[in-house]
Amino acid sequence: MKLYAYDHCPFCVRARMIFGLKNLPFELVMLANDDEATPIGLVGKKVVPILIKEDGTAMPESLDIVHYVDEHFGEKILSEQLRSEVEEWVKTVGRYYNHLLIPRFVKMDLAEFNTQSAVDYFIKKKTEAIGDFQQNLDETANYLVRLHQDLENLVPLIKSASALNGKLSLEDIMVFPMLRNLTCVRDIQFPPEVAAYLKTMSKQSGVDLYFDKAI
Ligand SMILES: N[C@@H](CCC(=O)N[C@@H](CS)C(=O)NCC(=O)O)C(=O)O
């Protein structure tokens, strides 16, 4: 199977995780961020992730991909359990964390940004959503005050470094991609429990962290 993705896309990380966690082979194809023709040709809109199934049909939507792969290849490994506190954490951090991430992604040498036109495309589109990139970078310290508190709030919800709720569940699929992307922010102090979870889940899922590219 083939997965079209962007490296920075948290929804794509969800899809990559299920392959890694189940140890299933797949081809990961990073699209250029300004490539509209490929996704529109496959699913009628510009979106990733897109899974090309073994029969050649294309499937968008990260959670559909996760469920499809989990249910059709080997033993199912994910429980559907999603604690309301975890859901709330995802919503809370989801409200602001893109202000920290988006202006950094274009400076990190990611595959989807290896042409100037791809960088320009992203900056134009995302400036409309979050405002000026430099102004957002200048606000880092303020966002980090919020984030450090939210990371502390996550600590009591981590039951094990290898699975948020003690065994693999939808919680890992929702939370790990967010934490992984946050590793691109140099000044974040991850609480030890969160750092251990990040390291273990990265190893289990085969999704790399951004610590060595952090800005
Ligand atoms: N609901 C979708 C959301 C996917 C999504 O928003 N992907 C973003 C990338 S993170 C995208 O493709 N945006 C279009 C663009 O970048 O132009 C899913 O869960 O797969």
XYZ file of N, CA and C and ligand atoms in Angstrom:
665
model
N 0.841 -1.192 0.000
C 0.000 0.000 0.000
C 0.882 1.250 0.000
N 0.279 2.321 -0.471
C 1.027 3.569 -0.577
C 0.294 4.653 0.210
N 1.061 5.464 0.924
C 0.446 6.554 1.687
C 1.022 7.879 1.210
N 0.153 8.768 0.702
C 0.564 10.116 0.344
C 0.430 10.997 1.589
N 1.459 11.788 1.835
C 1.495 12.543 3.093
C 2.342 13.805 2.942
N 2.290 14.654 3.977
C 3.314 15.671 4.217
C 3.965 15.276 5.542
N 5.245 15.529 5.659
C 5.944 15.178 6.896
C 5.319 15.869 8.104
N 4.955 17.149 7.957
C 4.492 17.934 9.106
C 3.030 17.677 9.466
N 2.327 16.914 8.668
C 0.870 16.792 8.831
C 0.520 15.805 9.958
N -0.133 16.298 11.018
C -0.433 15.409 12.147
C -1.414 14.289 11.776
N -2.296 14.580 10.808
C -3.241 13.548 10.370
C -2.494 12.432 9.632
N -1.439 12.818 8.926
C -0.608 11.825 8.222
C 0.166 10.978 9.225
N 0.593 11.609 10.326
C 1.302 10.849 11.367
C 0.366 9.780 11.941
N -0.906 10.123 12.102
C -1.865 9.112 12.580
C -1.810 7.877 11.678
N -1.875 8.125 10.371
C -1.900 7.012 9.413
C -0.564 6.259 9.407
N 0.545 7.000 9.509
C 1.861 6.342 9.540
C 1.980 5.466 10.778
N 1.411 5.920 11.885
C 1.536 5.171 13.140
C 0.965 3.757 13.050
N -0.179 3.621 12.401
C -0.812 2.291 12.414
C 0.037 1.279 11.639
N 0.679 1.761 10.561
C 1.584 0.853 9.835
C 2.778 0.474 10.708
N 3.356 1.464 11.369
C 4.535 1.203 12.202
C 4.194 0.320 13.387
N 3.093 0.626 14.047
C 2.714 -0.142 15.238
C 2.407 -1.593 14.890
N 1.890 -1.824 13.669
C 1.566 -3.204 13.251
C 2.703 -3.840 12.465
N 3.776 -3.053 12.304
C 4.925 -3.576 11.562
C 4.571 -4.006 10.140
N 3.735 -3.216 9.492
C 3.308 -3.534 8.121
C 4.118 -2.707 7.126
N 4.560 -3.323 6.035
C 5.292 -2.536 5.032
C 4.343 -1.594 4.285
N 4.817 -0.394 3.964
C 4.040 0.527 3.139
C 4.993 1.504 2.495
N 4.533 2.102 1.408
C 5.369 3.096 0.725
C 4.879 4.478 1.137
N 5.784 5.266 1.710
C 5.422 6.616 2.149
C 5.882 7.605 1.089
N 4.924 8.359 0.525
C 5.267 9.323 -0.526
C 4.926 10.719 -0.020
N 5.952 11.551 0.124
C 5.724 12.928 0.566
C 5.430 13.774 -0.668
N 4.264 14.373 -0.686
C 3.897 15.251 -1.803
C 4.471 16.644 -1.578
N 4.746 17.347 -2.666
C 5.092 18.766 -2.541
C 3.844 19.492 -2.048
N 4.041 20.483 -1.187
C 2.879 21.147 -0.593
C 2.007 21.858 -1.615
N 2.589 22.260 -2.753
C 1.793 22.958 -3.771
C 1.311 22.018 -4.883
N 1.466 20.733 -4.696
C 0.954 19.780 -5.683
C -0.549 19.590 -5.432
N -1.344 20.285 -6.224
C -2.805 20.160 -6.077
C -3.329 19.019 -6.940
N -2.649 18.785 -8.083
C -3.181 17.848 -9.076
C -3.257 16.404 -8.539
N -2.220 15.990 -7.789
C -2.206 14.583 -7.347
C -3.378 14.267 -6.402
N -3.522 15.013 -5.286
C -4.645 14.670 -4.410
C -6.016 14.895 -5.053
N -6.143 15.976 -5.828
C -7.453 16.233 -6.460
C -7.774 15.111 -7.446
N -6.761 14.653 -8.153
C -6.965 13.535 -9.084
C -7.380 12.252 -8.369
N -6.890 12.082 -7.149
C -7.171 10.825 -6.422
C -8.487 10.853 -5.655
N -8.749 11.972 -4.942
C -9.942 11.999 -4.070
C -10.824 13.231 -4.267
N -10.502 14.046 -5.285
C -11.376 15.177 -5.608
C -11.137 16.416 -4.790
N -10.158 16.397 -3.869
C -9.838 17.624 -3.113
C -8.366 17.593 -2.711
N -7.854 18.782 -2.358
C -6.443 18.840 -1.974
C -6.317 18.520 -0.495
N -6.023 17.286 -0.218
C -5.928 16.844 1.170
C -4.984 15.650 1.260
N -4.264 15.567 2.355
C -3.551 14.353 2.728
C -3.894 14.077 4.187
N -3.781 12.868 4.686
C -3.248 11.676 4.024
C -4.244 11.050 3.044
N -3.660 10.345 2.063
C -4.454 9.510 1.165
C -3.788 8.140 1.123
N -4.580 7.118 1.382
C -4.076 5.741 1.289
C -4.479 5.152 -0.054
N -3.504 4.569 -0.759
C -3.831 3.785 -1.952
C -3.850 2.328 -1.510
N -5.056 1.768 -1.518
C -5.219 0.395 -1.031
C -4.650 -0.608 -2.029
N -4.619 -1.856 -1.626
C -4.031 -2.891 -2.493
C -4.800 -3.048 -3.808
N -6.107 -2.730 -3.798
C -6.888 -2.831 -5.054
C -6.773 -1.551 -5.896
N -5.933 -0.604 -5.451
C -5.684 0.605 -6.239
C -6.636 1.744 -5.929
N -7.632 1.513 -5.098
C -8.558 2.610 -4.781
C -7.943 3.533 -3.713
N -8.395 4.790 -3.736
C -7.820 5.801 -2.849
C -8.762 6.093 -1.690
N -8.191 6.192 -0.479
C -8.991 6.486 0.718
C -8.407 7.691 1.454
N -9.188 8.787 1.616
C -8.728 9.902 2.448
C -9.200 9.706 3.897
N -8.968 10.667 4.748
C -9.416 10.716 6.150
C -8.569 9.813 7.049
N -7.797 10.467 7.891
C -6.834 9.745 8.726
C -7.465 8.633 9.575
N -8.566 8.936 10.237
C -9.119 7.912 11.135
C -9.728 6.747 10.355
N -10.253 7.035 9.156
C -10.746 5.940 8.301
C -9.584 5.033 7.899
N -8.449 5.661 7.584
C -7.262 4.888 7.186
C -6.788 4.025 8.361
N -6.716 4.651 9.538
C -6.260 3.919 10.735
C -7.166 2.710 10.978
N -8.472 2.928 10.940
C -9.406 1.817 11.206
C -9.321 0.755 10.125
N -9.216 1.187 8.874
C -9.142 0.225 7.768
C -7.919 -0.680 7.927
N -6.776 -0.054 8.180
C -5.544 -0.853 8.286
C -5.602 -1.736 9.526
N -6.098 -1.182 10.627
C -6.132 -1.986 11.855
C -7.069 -3.189 11.693
N -8.176 -2.992 11.009
C -9.169 -4.066 10.914
C -8.848 -5.107 9.844
N -8.089 -4.727 8.819
C -7.895 -5.653 7.688
C -6.549 -6.351 7.638
N -5.607 -5.959 8.481
C -4.261 -6.553 8.384
C -3.808 -7.030 9.759
N -3.837 -8.337 9.959
C -3.408 -8.929 11.232
C -4.401 -8.647 12.347
N -3.980 -9.009 13.558
C -4.812 -8.791 14.759
C -5.063 -7.304 14.969
N -6.286 -6.949 15.321
C -6.581 -5.552 15.655
C -5.796 -5.168 16.921
N -5.128 -4.012 16.896
C -4.305 -3.653 18.062
C -4.825 -2.442 18.841
N -5.740 -1.683 18.221
C -6.180 -0.444 18.878
C -7.510 -0.603 19.567
N -7.580 -0.160 20.820
C -8.897 -0.083 21.462
C -9.504 1.284 21.094
N -10.813 1.327 21.070
C -11.521 2.562 20.671
C -11.632 3.542 21.821
N -11.126 3.129 22.972
C -11.310 3.959 24.163
C -10.657 5.336 24.025
N -11.402 6.354 24.403
C -10.884 7.727 24.362
C -11.455 8.444 25.589
N -10.596 8.620 26.597
C -11.079 9.264 27.828
C -11.466 10.715 27.545
N -12.513 11.188 28.226
C -12.986 12.545 27.946
C -11.906 13.579 28.292
N -11.083 13.291 29.319
C -10.004 14.240 29.677
C -8.973 14.344 28.553
N -8.744 13.218 27.867
C -7.772 13.226 26.767
C -8.360 13.982 25.574
N -9.633 13.740 25.322
C -10.324 14.446 24.236
C -10.268 15.959 24.489
N -10.487 16.335 25.737
C -10.462 17.756 26.127
C -9.060 18.330 25.942
N -8.036 17.538 26.304
C -6.635 17.991 26.156
C -6.329 18.256 24.675
N -6.773 17.346 23.823
C -6.540 17.482 22.376
C -7.202 18.766 21.868
N -8.414 19.019 22.328
C -9.143 20.228 21.898
C -8.442 21.488 22.391
N -8.046 21.471 23.658
C -7.429 22.665 24.269
C -6.134 23.028 23.549
N -5.243 22.068 23.377
C -3.944 22.353 22.745
C -4.154 22.641 21.249
N -5.135 21.949 20.661
C -5.437 22.148 19.242
C -5.862 23.568 18.914
N -6.361 24.293 19.925
C -6.816 25.669 19.685
C -5.669 26.620 19.389
N -4.452 26.351 19.879
C -3.371 27.337 19.699
C -2.058 26.755 19.193
N -1.869 25.448 19.212
C -0.497 24.964 18.977
C 0.005 25.204 17.555
N -0.910 25.375 16.605
C -0.460 25.655 15.232
C 0.294 26.979 15.124
N 0.022 27.901 16.050
C 0.752 29.168 16.030
C 2.239 28.945 16.327
N 2.542 27.909 17.087
C 3.942 27.564 17.356
C 4.551 26.769 16.197
N 3.744 25.906 15.594
C 4.293 24.928 14.639
C 4.438 25.474 13.223
N 3.371 26.068 12.721
C 3.313 26.383 11.283
C 4.466 27.280 10.817
N 4.812 28.352 11.569
C 5.922 29.174 11.075
C 7.268 28.448 11.130
N 7.377 27.404 11.931
C 8.637 26.654 12.011
C 8.765 25.637 10.874
N 7.657 25.035 10.472
C 7.724 23.934 9.497
C 8.479 24.325 8.221
N 8.256 25.565 7.748
C 8.890 25.957 6.474
C 10.401 26.176 6.604
N 10.900 26.190 7.827
C 12.337 26.424 8.032
C 13.081 25.119 8.305
N 12.397 23.987 8.178
C 12.966 22.734 8.684
C 13.405 21.739 7.614
N 13.445 22.173 6.364
C 13.956 21.260 5.335
C 13.099 20.004 5.180
N 11.813 20.154 5.273
C 10.925 18.991 5.137
C 10.681 18.720 3.647
N 10.397 17.450 3.332
C 10.298 17.036 1.923
C 9.237 17.822 1.149
N 8.138 18.169 1.825
C 7.042 18.861 1.124
C 7.386 20.311 0.785
N 8.510 20.789 1.338
C 8.904 22.185 1.101
C 10.228 22.276 0.356
N 10.517 21.316 -0.506
C 11.838 21.395 -1.141
C 11.879 22.207 -2.436
N 10.795 22.948 -2.721
C 10.879 23.959 -3.779
C 10.366 25.278 -3.194
N 10.826 26.383 -3.758
C 10.384 27.692 -3.268
C 8.879 27.861 -3.496
N 8.375 27.295 -4.597
C 6.941 27.480 -4.865
C 6.093 26.751 -3.812
N 6.592 25.633 -3.289
C 5.859 24.914 -2.235
C 5.867 25.732 -0.939
N 7.013 26.338 -0.626
C 7.108 27.185 0.575
C 6.169 28.385 0.432
N 6.209 29.040 -0.739
C 5.368 30.221 -0.958
C 3.880 29.877 -0.846
N 3.518 28.730 -1.396
C 2.124 28.268 -1.362
C 1.655 28.123 0.089
N 2.492 27.482 0.903
C 2.151 27.219 2.305
C 2.052 28.536 3.083
N 3.049 29.414 2.871
C 3.057 30.674 3.623
C 1.806 31.488 3.303
N 1.448 31.541 2.028
C 0.272 32.324 1.639
C -0.991 31.753 2.296
N -1.154 30.451 2.171
C -2.373 29.810 2.693
C -2.455 29.909 4.221
N -1.340 29.662 4.877
C -1.377 29.602 6.345
C -1.347 30.993 6.982
N -0.794 31.984 6.280
C -0.839 33.348 6.821
C -2.301 33.776 6.954
N -3.113 33.331 6.022
C -4.549 33.662 6.109
C -5.161 33.050 7.374
N -4.641 31.915 7.816
C -5.211 31.227 8.980
C -4.629 31.711 10.305
N -3.308 31.921 10.372
C -2.689 32.236 11.684
C -2.083 33.625 11.753
N -2.057 34.356 10.639
C -1.417 35.677 10.630
C 0.054 35.560 10.244
N 0.764 36.680 10.367
C 2.161 36.772 9.933
C 3.054 35.751 10.675
N 3.878 35.033 9.921
C 4.710 33.976 10.522
C 5.675 34.551 11.565
N 6.365 35.657 11.214
C 7.358 36.200 12.148
C 6.699 36.674 13.442
N 5.513 37.284 13.292
C 4.811 37.725 14.510
C 4.471 36.545 15.402
N 4.084 35.421 14.785
C 3.789 34.215 15.570
C 5.050 33.693 16.258
N 6.181 33.710 15.544
C 7.443 33.264 16.157
C 7.804 34.155 17.339
N 7.544 35.449 17.170
C 7.864 36.394 18.249
C 7.002 36.153 19.498
N 5.890 35.495 19.316
C 4.967 35.214 20.434
C 5.276 33.880 21.125
N 6.374 33.223 20.721
C 6.669 31.872 21.225
C 6.584 31.779 22.750
N 7.253 32.718 23.432
C 7.312 32.613 24.904
C 5.914 32.623 25.519
N 5.015 33.438 24.961
C 3.652 33.491 25.502
C 2.913 32.167 25.287
N 3.052 31.618 24.062
C 2.406 30.323 23.812
C 2.993 29.231 24.713
N 4.289 29.335 24.993
C 4.921 28.287 25.812
C 4.427 28.292 27.255
N 4.038 29.460 27.749
C 3.466 29.492 29.108
C 2.227 28.604 29.148
N 1.376 28.775 28.139
C 0.151 27.936 28.067
C 0.506 26.476 27.876
N 1.430 26.238 26.928
C 1.735 24.855 26.584
C 2.377 24.106 27.755
N 3.279 24.767 28.463
C 3.926 24.074 29.587
C 2.885 23.647 30.626
N 1.887 24.495 30.847
C 0.810 24.108 31.771
C 0.029 22.914 31.208
N -0.260 22.966 29.915
C -1.026 21.858 29.307
C -0.226 20.551 29.302
N 1.090 20.657 29.148
C 1.907 19.433 29.205
C 1.880 18.857 30.626
N 1.912 19.738 31.625
C 1.799 19.250 33.009
C 0.445 18.570 33.224
N -0.596 19.130 32.596
C -1.937 18.536 32.744
C -2.033 17.160 32.087
N -1.156 16.911 31.105
C -1.185 15.612 30.424
C -0.545 14.512 31.281
N 0.418 14.915 32.122
C 1.211 13.914 32.864
C 0.345 12.884 33.607
N -0.644 13.314 34.409
C -1.420 12.297 35.141
C -2.264 11.398 34.235
N -2.408 11.778 32.958
C -3.208 10.949 32.032
C -2.358 9.859 31.366
N -1.020 9.939 31.558
C -0.129 8.960 30.914
C 0.031 7.753 31.840
N -0.562 6.618 31.414
C -0.476 5.427 32.264
C 0.805 4.641 32.004
N 1.326 4.745 30.768
C 2.545 4.002 30.441
C 3.256 4.706 29.296
N 4.590 4.554 29.239
C 5.353 5.200 28.161
C 5.043 4.553 26.820
N 4.484 3.349 26.833
C 4.240 2.661 25.563
C 2.783 2.758 25.106
N 1.920 3.330 25.919
C 0.518 3.535 25.534
C -0.130 4.451 26.564
N -0.718 5.525 26.066
C -1.262 6.536 26.975
C -2.198 5.945 28.026
N -3.098 5.067 27.571
C -4.098 4.519 28.492
C -3.721 3.105 28.958
N -2.435 2.791 28.925
C -1.983 1.476 29.400
C -1.902 0.447 28.299
N -2.859 0.502 27.357
C -2.731 -0.311 26.139
C -3.107 0.551 24.941
N -2.585 0.170 23.770
C -2.748 1.030 22.590
C -4.211 1.341 22.330
N -4.487 2.598 22.045
C -5.870 3.004 21.799
C -5.876 4.220 20.873
N -7.083 4.641 20.569
C -7.277 5.842 19.763
C -6.591 7.055 20.403
N -6.419 7.011 21.714
C -5.757 8.128 22.405
C -4.352 8.344 21.864
N -3.630 7.245 21.605
C -2.266 7.370 21.081
C -2.284 7.968 19.682
N -3.292 7.588 18.907
C -3.417 8.080 17.524
C -3.745 9.578 17.512
N -4.443 10.052 18.546
C -4.805 11.465 18.621
C -3.679 12.314 19.222
N -3.024 11.804 20.264
C -2.114 12.650 21.051
C -0.674 12.611 20.537
N -0.176 11.426 20.179
C 1.241 11.361 19.763
C 1.561 12.300 18.604
N 0.721 12.374 17.536
C 1.081 13.271 16.432
C 1.233 14.731 16.872
N 0.437 15.154 17.840
C 0.531 16.535 18.324
C 1.835 16.744 19.086
N 2.153 15.801 19.972
C 3.392 15.915 20.741
C 4.597 15.821 19.818
N 4.541 14.916 18.873
C 5.659 14.757 17.921
C 5.919 16.045 17.180
N 4.857 16.692 16.711
C 5.067 17.945 15.987
C 5.626 19.037 16.904
N 5.228 18.999 18.162
C 5.739 20.010 19.095
C 7.235 19.855 19.367
N 7.809 18.709 19.024
C 9.265 18.562 19.235
C 10.071 19.476 18.305
N 9.392 20.190 17.393
C 10.124 21.153 16.542
C 10.297 22.501 17.241
N 9.721 22.654 18.425
C 9.849 23.932 19.151
C 10.968 23.782 20.189
N 12.086 24.443 19.917
C 13.321 24.205 20.692
C 13.155 24.451 22.188
N 12.402 25.480 22.558
C 12.391 25.878 23.970
C 11.372 25.132 24.833
N 10.716 24.145 24.275
C 9.769 23.389 25.116
C 10.539 22.498 26.080
N 10.108 22.551 27.343
C 10.636 21.622 28.349
C 9.579 20.541 28.533
N 9.794 19.396 27.952
C 8.812 18.320 28.118
C 8.971 17.687 29.502
N 7.886 17.533 30.256
C 7.993 16.803 31.524
C 8.537 15.393 31.230
N 9.301 14.813 32.169
C 9.947 13.519 31.909
C 8.980 12.438 31.416
N 7.768 12.418 31.966
C 6.795 11.379 31.555
C 6.383 11.562 30.096
N 6.252 12.825 29.675
C 5.863 13.101 28.287
C 7.033 12.768 27.359
N 8.249 13.137 27.798
C 9.441 12.840 26.996
C 9.602 11.323 26.814
N 9.351 10.575 27.867
C 9.493 9.111 27.785
C 8.444 8.535 26.832
N 7.228 9.059 26.919
C 6.161 8.608 26.013
C 6.532 8.908 24.555
N 7.016 10.123 24.316
C 7.400 10.515 22.948
C 8.453 9.561 22.382
N 9.474 9.292 23.186
C 10.593 8.465 22.736
C 10.122 7.029 22.453
N 9.326 6.498 23.357
C 8.867 5.108 23.205
C 7.913 4.983 22.024
N 6.977 5.928 21.915
C 5.988 5.828 20.831
C 6.639 6.080 19.471
N 7.640 6.935 19.417
C 8.361 7.162 18.167
C 9.027 5.860 17.717
N 9.628 5.181 18.657
C 10.305 3.912 18.340
C 9.283 2.854 17.893
N 8.202 2.754 18.643
C 7.178 1.733 18.318
C 6.511 1.983 16.965
N 6.304 3.264 16.650
C 5.526 3.596 15.445
C 6.408 3.855 14.231
N 7.714 4.047 14.485
C 8.622 4.340 13.368
C 8.490 5.762 12.843
N 7.810 6.626 13.598
C 7.681 8.037 13.176
C 8.752 8.851 13.905
N 9.602 9.508 13.140
C 10.714 10.240 13.742
C 10.239 11.507 14.457
N 11.069 11.965 15.408
C 10.785 13.209 16.130
C 11.587 14.336 15.481
N 11.301 15.566 15.898
C 11.941 16.720 15.273
C 13.026 17.356 16.141
N 13.398 16.724 17.246
C 14.335 17.373 18.177
C 15.583 17.900 17.466
N 16.108 17.128 16.510
C 17.364 17.568 15.874
C 17.162 18.684 14.848
N 15.897 19.046 14.570
C 15.644 20.162 13.645
C 14.988 21.329 14.374
N 14.873 21.219 15.693
C 14.040 22.174 16.429
C 14.550 23.606 16.297
N 13.570 24.519 16.244
C 13.856 25.953 16.074
C 13.271 26.714 17.264
N -9.995 15.290 8.376
C -8.778 15.098 7.635
C -7.935 16.334 7.742
C -6.669 16.265 6.882
C -6.013 17.623 6.717
O -6.527 18.659 7.178
N -4.862 17.623 6.064
C -4.188 18.870 5.770
C -2.690 18.749 6.015
S -2.320 18.691 7.738
C -4.326 19.176 4.289
O -4.207 18.305 3.466
N -4.586 20.457 3.973
C -4.646 20.932 2.628
C -3.484 21.790 2.263
O -2.439 21.663 2.920
O -3.558 22.531 1.310
C -8.074 13.859 8.169
O -8.252 13.546 9.352
O -7.379 13.187 7.405
